[in-house]
XYZ file of C-alpha atoms in Angstrom:
345
model
C -17.353 1.343 -21.318
C -19.210 -1.178 -19.134
C -21.295 -2.394 -22.078
C -18.106 -2.859 -24.120
C -16.423 -4.904 -21.365
C -19.491 -7.070 -20.707
C -19.845 -7.856 -24.410
C -16.203 -8.889 -24.664
C -16.308 -11.010 -21.491
C -19.373 -12.817 -22.827
C -17.647 -13.894 -26.046
C -16.579 -17.528 -26.053
C -13.394 -16.647 -27.917
C -11.814 -13.240 -28.445
C -10.882 -11.672 -31.739
C -7.549 -9.927 -31.452
C -6.382 -9.010 -27.950
C -4.643 -6.217 -26.083
C -2.523 -7.350 -23.148
C -0.655 -5.317 -20.538
C 2.399 -6.260 -18.464
C 2.513 -8.980 -15.810
C 2.486 -6.500 -12.903
C -1.068 -5.675 -14.007
C -1.130 -2.356 -12.175
C -3.706 0.340 -12.828
C -1.760 1.694 -15.819
C -1.696 -1.708 -17.533
C -5.382 -2.352 -16.827
C -6.562 1.097 -17.948
C -4.334 1.101 -21.039
C -5.432 -2.410 -22.034
C -9.112 -1.551 -21.733
C -8.919 1.762 -23.541
C -6.575 0.659 -26.329
C -8.810 -2.365 -26.968
C -11.778 0.007 -27.124
C -9.972 2.160 -29.697
C -9.000 -0.811 -31.876
C -12.446 -2.385 -31.556
C -14.042 0.883 -32.674
C -11.730 1.589 -35.587
C -9.855 -1.507 -36.791
C -11.060 -4.975 -35.752
C -12.804 -6.910 -33.007
C -10.446 -6.600 -30.036
C -10.658 -7.623 -26.372
C -8.590 -6.439 -23.392
C -6.872 -9.211 -21.407
C -5.416 -8.799 -17.914
C -2.038 -10.512 -17.637
C -2.763 -12.265 -14.319
C -4.918 -15.108 -13.044
C -8.344 -13.904 -11.936
C -7.635 -14.824 -8.296
C -4.817 -12.246 -8.191
C -6.896 -9.205 -9.093
C -7.767 -8.689 -5.408
C -4.075 -7.962 -4.800
C -4.316 -4.869 -7.017
C -6.203 -2.770 -4.493
C -6.000 0.419 -6.557
C -7.399 -1.504 -9.555
C -10.341 -2.928 -7.617
C -11.005 0.524 -6.137
C -11.185 2.102 -9.584
C -13.340 -0.712 -10.952
C -15.783 -0.255 -8.056
C -15.812 3.495 -8.629
C -16.760 2.930 -12.267
C -19.342 0.230 -11.518
C -17.276 -2.508 -13.163
C -17.229 -6.001 -11.674
C -14.116 -8.188 -11.741
C -16.328 -10.642 -13.641
C -16.619 -8.123 -16.483
C -12.957 -8.598 -17.424
C -10.953 -11.282 -19.228
C -7.930 -12.779 -17.444
C -4.955 -14.736 -18.682
C -6.103 -17.970 -17.036
C -9.563 -17.708 -18.605
C -8.144 -17.241 -22.101
C -8.455 -20.653 -23.725
C -5.451 -20.375 -26.000
C -5.623 -24.023 -27.073
C -9.129 -23.456 -28.411
C -8.205 -20.415 -30.482
C -8.002 -21.728 -34.007
C -7.796 -18.380 -35.721
C -4.180 -18.110 -36.801
C -4.917 -14.560 -37.881
C -5.564 -13.409 -34.331
C -3.264 -10.528 -33.497
C -1.741 -9.474 -30.188
C -1.308 -5.830 -29.199
C 1.074 -4.969 -26.348
C 0.556 -2.033 -23.976
C 2.610 -0.858 -20.996
C 5.422 -3.211 -22.011
C 7.083 -3.880 -25.337
C 8.345 -7.464 -25.270
C 6.606 -10.832 -25.080
C 6.519 -12.048 -21.476
C 7.095 -15.586 -20.193
C 3.683 -15.525 -18.521
C 1.954 -15.738 -21.897
C 4.514 -17.396 -24.157
C 1.747 -19.577 -25.626
C 0.643 -16.492 -27.503
C 4.047 -16.306 -29.160
C 2.744 -17.900 -32.351
C 0.545 -14.877 -32.967
C 1.638 -11.691 -34.648
C 2.503 -8.645 -32.518
C 0.407 -6.138 -34.409
C 1.176 -3.014 -32.377
C 2.977 -1.731 -29.288
C 2.164 1.277 -27.108
C 4.523 1.664 -24.161
C 6.551 4.052 -22.006
C 9.411 1.774 -20.881
C 12.864 1.185 -22.330
C 12.602 -0.297 -25.820
C 13.461 -4.018 -25.850
C 13.173 -4.225 -29.651
C 10.364 -6.762 -29.964
C 9.443 -7.172 -33.641
C 6.150 -5.520 -34.501
C 4.299 -5.538 -37.815
C 2.225 -2.418 -37.294
C 1.856 0.704 -35.168
C 4.648 1.232 -32.657
C 4.809 4.031 -30.098
C 7.396 3.837 -27.325
C 7.796 7.129 -25.530
C 9.273 7.725 -22.079
C 6.369 9.486 -20.410
C 5.094 9.095 -16.852
C 2.055 6.976 -17.703
C 1.141 4.756 -20.625
C -2.396 6.062 -20.127
C -1.137 9.445 -21.359
C -0.155 7.857 -24.687
C -3.563 6.179 -24.957
C -5.282 9.497 -24.167
C -3.268 11.206 -26.904
C -4.820 8.878 -29.477
C -8.195 10.471 -28.855
C -6.689 13.810 -29.879
C -5.958 12.446 -33.361
C -8.296 13.650 -36.097
C -8.738 10.039 -37.252
C -10.418 9.339 -33.914
C -13.034 12.046 -34.316
C -15.856 9.489 -34.422
C -14.710 7.754 -31.217
C -15.674 9.749 -28.155
C -14.535 9.467 -24.562
C -17.330 8.946 -22.039
C -17.034 10.374 -18.540
C -16.136 6.994 -17.027
C -13.365 6.530 -19.602
C -11.982 9.966 -18.772
C -12.030 9.115 -15.073
C -10.195 5.821 -15.663
C -7.473 7.433 -17.776
C -7.167 10.547 -15.616
C -6.958 8.652 -12.337
C -4.254 6.423 -13.815
C -2.180 9.383 -14.992
C -2.444 10.999 -11.538
C -1.285 7.845 -9.760
C 1.639 7.185 -12.113
C 2.914 10.761 -11.977
C 2.307 11.255 -8.232
C -0.381 13.858 -8.893
C 1.570 15.443 -11.764
C 4.309 16.514 -9.315
C 7.196 17.633 -11.522
C 9.641 17.527 -8.613
C 9.327 13.730 -8.406
C 10.787 13.314 -11.902
C 7.997 11.102 -13.249
C 5.914 13.704 -15.059
C 6.431 14.944 -18.617
C 4.755 17.686 -20.622
C 2.757 14.974 -22.401
C 1.298 13.746 -19.113
C 0.288 17.254 -18.082
C -1.227 18.046 -21.481
C -3.191 14.797 -21.726
C -4.548 15.051 -18.190
C -5.693 18.594 -18.909
C -7.456 17.370 -22.072
C -9.561 14.995 -19.950
C -11.110 17.935 -18.035
C -11.265 16.123 -14.719
C -12.350 18.103 -11.678
C -11.211 17.513 -8.075
C -7.926 15.977 -9.197
C -6.320 16.211 -5.746
C -9.225 14.383 -4.138
C -9.169 11.652 -6.794
C -5.421 11.167 -6.380
C -5.764 10.891 -2.607
C -8.527 8.277 -2.891
C -6.611 6.093 -5.367
C -3.393 6.431 -3.369
C -5.177 5.460 -0.159
C -6.651 2.406 -1.896
C -3.237 1.361 -3.229
C -1.686 1.718 0.205
C -4.379 -0.329 1.904
C -2.415 -3.501 2.549
C -4.165 -4.304 5.817
C -5.617 -7.572 4.544
C -2.529 -8.784 2.640
C 0.248 -11.064 3.883
C 3.932 -10.554 3.021
C 3.563 -13.268 0.384
C 0.590 -11.405 -1.094
C 2.502 -8.111 -1.061
C 5.379 -9.642 -3.014
C 2.954 -11.086 -5.561
C 0.932 -7.873 -5.738
C 3.284 -5.952 -8.003
C 6.350 -7.877 -9.144
C 8.263 -8.038 -12.388
C 11.080 -10.351 -13.358
C 13.856 -10.772 -15.881
C 16.469 -13.386 -16.687
C 20.205 -12.760 -16.812
C 23.487 -14.632 -16.449
C 22.922 -15.505 -12.792
C 19.349 -16.679 -13.307
C 15.898 -15.216 -12.633
C 15.581 -11.895 -10.813
C 12.310 -10.579 -9.359
C 11.706 -6.958 -8.385
C 8.695 -6.485 -6.122
C 7.318 -2.993 -5.563
C 5.364 -2.345 -2.364
C 3.543 0.934 -1.858
C 2.836 2.130 1.680
C 5.215 0.897 4.369
C 8.711 1.977 5.309
C 11.258 -0.833 5.413
C 10.949 -1.046 9.199
C 7.184 -1.438 8.912
C 7.447 -4.044 6.146
C 10.129 -6.131 7.848
C 8.140 -6.202 11.090
C 5.093 -7.786 9.435
C 4.330 -11.374 10.549
C 6.499 -14.113 9.001
C 8.481 -11.789 6.726
C 11.429 -14.170 6.317
C 9.329 -17.311 5.893
C 6.916 -15.796 3.376
C 9.732 -14.195 1.388
C 11.407 -17.613 1.205
C 8.095 -19.100 0.055
C 7.880 -16.499 -2.729
C 11.450 -17.058 -3.968
C 10.979 -20.831 -3.875
C 7.645 -20.917 -5.698
C 8.803 -18.419 -8.321
C 12.264 -20.012 -8.640
C 13.850 -16.620 -8.024
C 17.643 -16.565 -7.822
C 17.545 -12.980 -6.569
C 14.665 -10.991 -5.093
C 14.815 -7.203 -4.920
C 12.167 -5.525 -2.779
C 11.300 -1.854 -3.212
C 9.080 -0.111 -0.676
C 7.758 3.438 -0.943
C 6.295 5.030 2.144
C 3.436 7.482 2.319
C 5.819 10.455 2.332
C 7.575 9.072 -0.779
C 10.686 7.818 1.033
C 12.125 4.892 -0.910
C 13.780 1.747 0.434
C 15.432 -1.052 -1.507
C 16.443 -4.487 -0.236
C 18.235 -7.372 -1.898
C 16.729 -10.512 -0.395
C 18.746 -13.500 -1.494
C 17.214 -16.417 -3.340
C 19.767 -18.966 -4.522
C 22.428 -16.342 -5.246
C 24.314 -14.324 -2.627
C 25.150 -10.745 -3.559
C 27.544 -8.587 -1.576
C 27.300 -4.832 -1.077
C 30.584 -4.408 -2.941
C 29.125 -6.202 -5.943
C 26.434 -3.596 -6.466
C 28.585 -0.500 -5.944
C 27.760 0.867 -9.418
C 24.021 0.557 -8.848
C 24.406 1.963 -5.330
C 26.001 5.123 -6.681
C 23.455 5.701 -9.451
C 20.486 5.254 -7.128
C 22.115 7.098 -4.197
C 21.623 4.103 -1.907
C 22.519 4.577 1.753
C 22.960 1.311 3.709
C 20.664 0.879 6.708
C 22.308 -0.636 9.752
C 20.944 -3.297 12.113
C 18.122 -4.222 9.747
C 16.039 -7.349 9.870
C 16.696 -9.823 8.296
C 20.401 -9.394 9.022
C 21.681 -11.196 5.916
C 19.765 -8.941 3.497
C 21.189 -5.805 1.928
C 18.883 -2.930 2.863
C 19.193 0.677 1.723
C 17.353 3.954 1.795
C 17.134 5.203 -1.783
C 17.786 8.935 -1.856
C 17.344 9.264 -5.621
C 13.549 9.215 -5.500
C 13.284 9.919 -9.226
C 14.370 6.369 -10.026
C 11.300 4.141 -10.067
C 11.341 0.425 -10.875
C 11.063 1.411 -14.539
C 14.597 2.817 -14.188
C 15.952 0.371 -11.622
C 15.075 -2.823 -13.494
C 17.260 -2.165 -16.573
C 20.061 -0.916 -14.300
C 20.166 -4.188 -12.388
C 19.724 -6.234 -15.555
C 22.694 -4.519 -17.226
C 24.854 -4.902 -14.129
C 23.964 -8.575 -13.476
C 24.552 -9.442 -17.134
C 28.030 -7.939 -16.926
């Protein structure tokens, strides 16, 4: 895998590309790399592209941990800001989407190129696609990528041990160690992880989880940038930031929480910011931090009921809506379309 990545990073211009979502979490990175490897081995010259500027990769602590574990340098990867789109003259270049299924504003300059295939596990947003399309609601997109190696047509493309570790570690993190009680694991995830024959799964999960939760060197502003997604609706632009590790009390007590949140909403022109935190014991908290739009608790009663949100009293900042989320099965993958539907109505 390392030789493949180094060869692609050394190319002045890519052939076709595989790009993950703009959160660029471990699932997007692993799926981009491995799907590009599959296409490069079987179809056409294809490079994986990370959908963030290179400077932001340090914010993905679980990604940098896994790269270090596999002996991969951050310099061995291609990033959105290093992709010289203006210099790409090949109008036949094709774009393959993984871990999302609709063109994102962060790379709209690629819009002129054909979406050749989509492999994703989120709600289908009906992006036109000229070729292979697999959208299946499983726990991890890496499970869908792994399943491709089970196809007889892939018999000549083998999985090395480092590839198995990358895919397996990603599946474990996305499914919370294949814990069925958390509602994020499907039979496909279990079957594909088993096919990878990874030993010491519990230990691997603990190491990746610890790395993801290591926010000791990150500011509040960094934490909000670390894993955020956004959508547009009738009231404007809405960001949902997911923060793994602290309880709400721990997060809100970090230095300059209010000021750095305001900095994030201003720089990203966010009309509404929703912050999700998940503590080490999997307790979930959700806060609506206002950007330019004020939202009352009564306004989100439908969402409150579906997510089993319990208001927290005497929280800081006082003008934010803060809840404990009792329905732990609803991840951001579920919450984002819920809020989008509600805000559009």
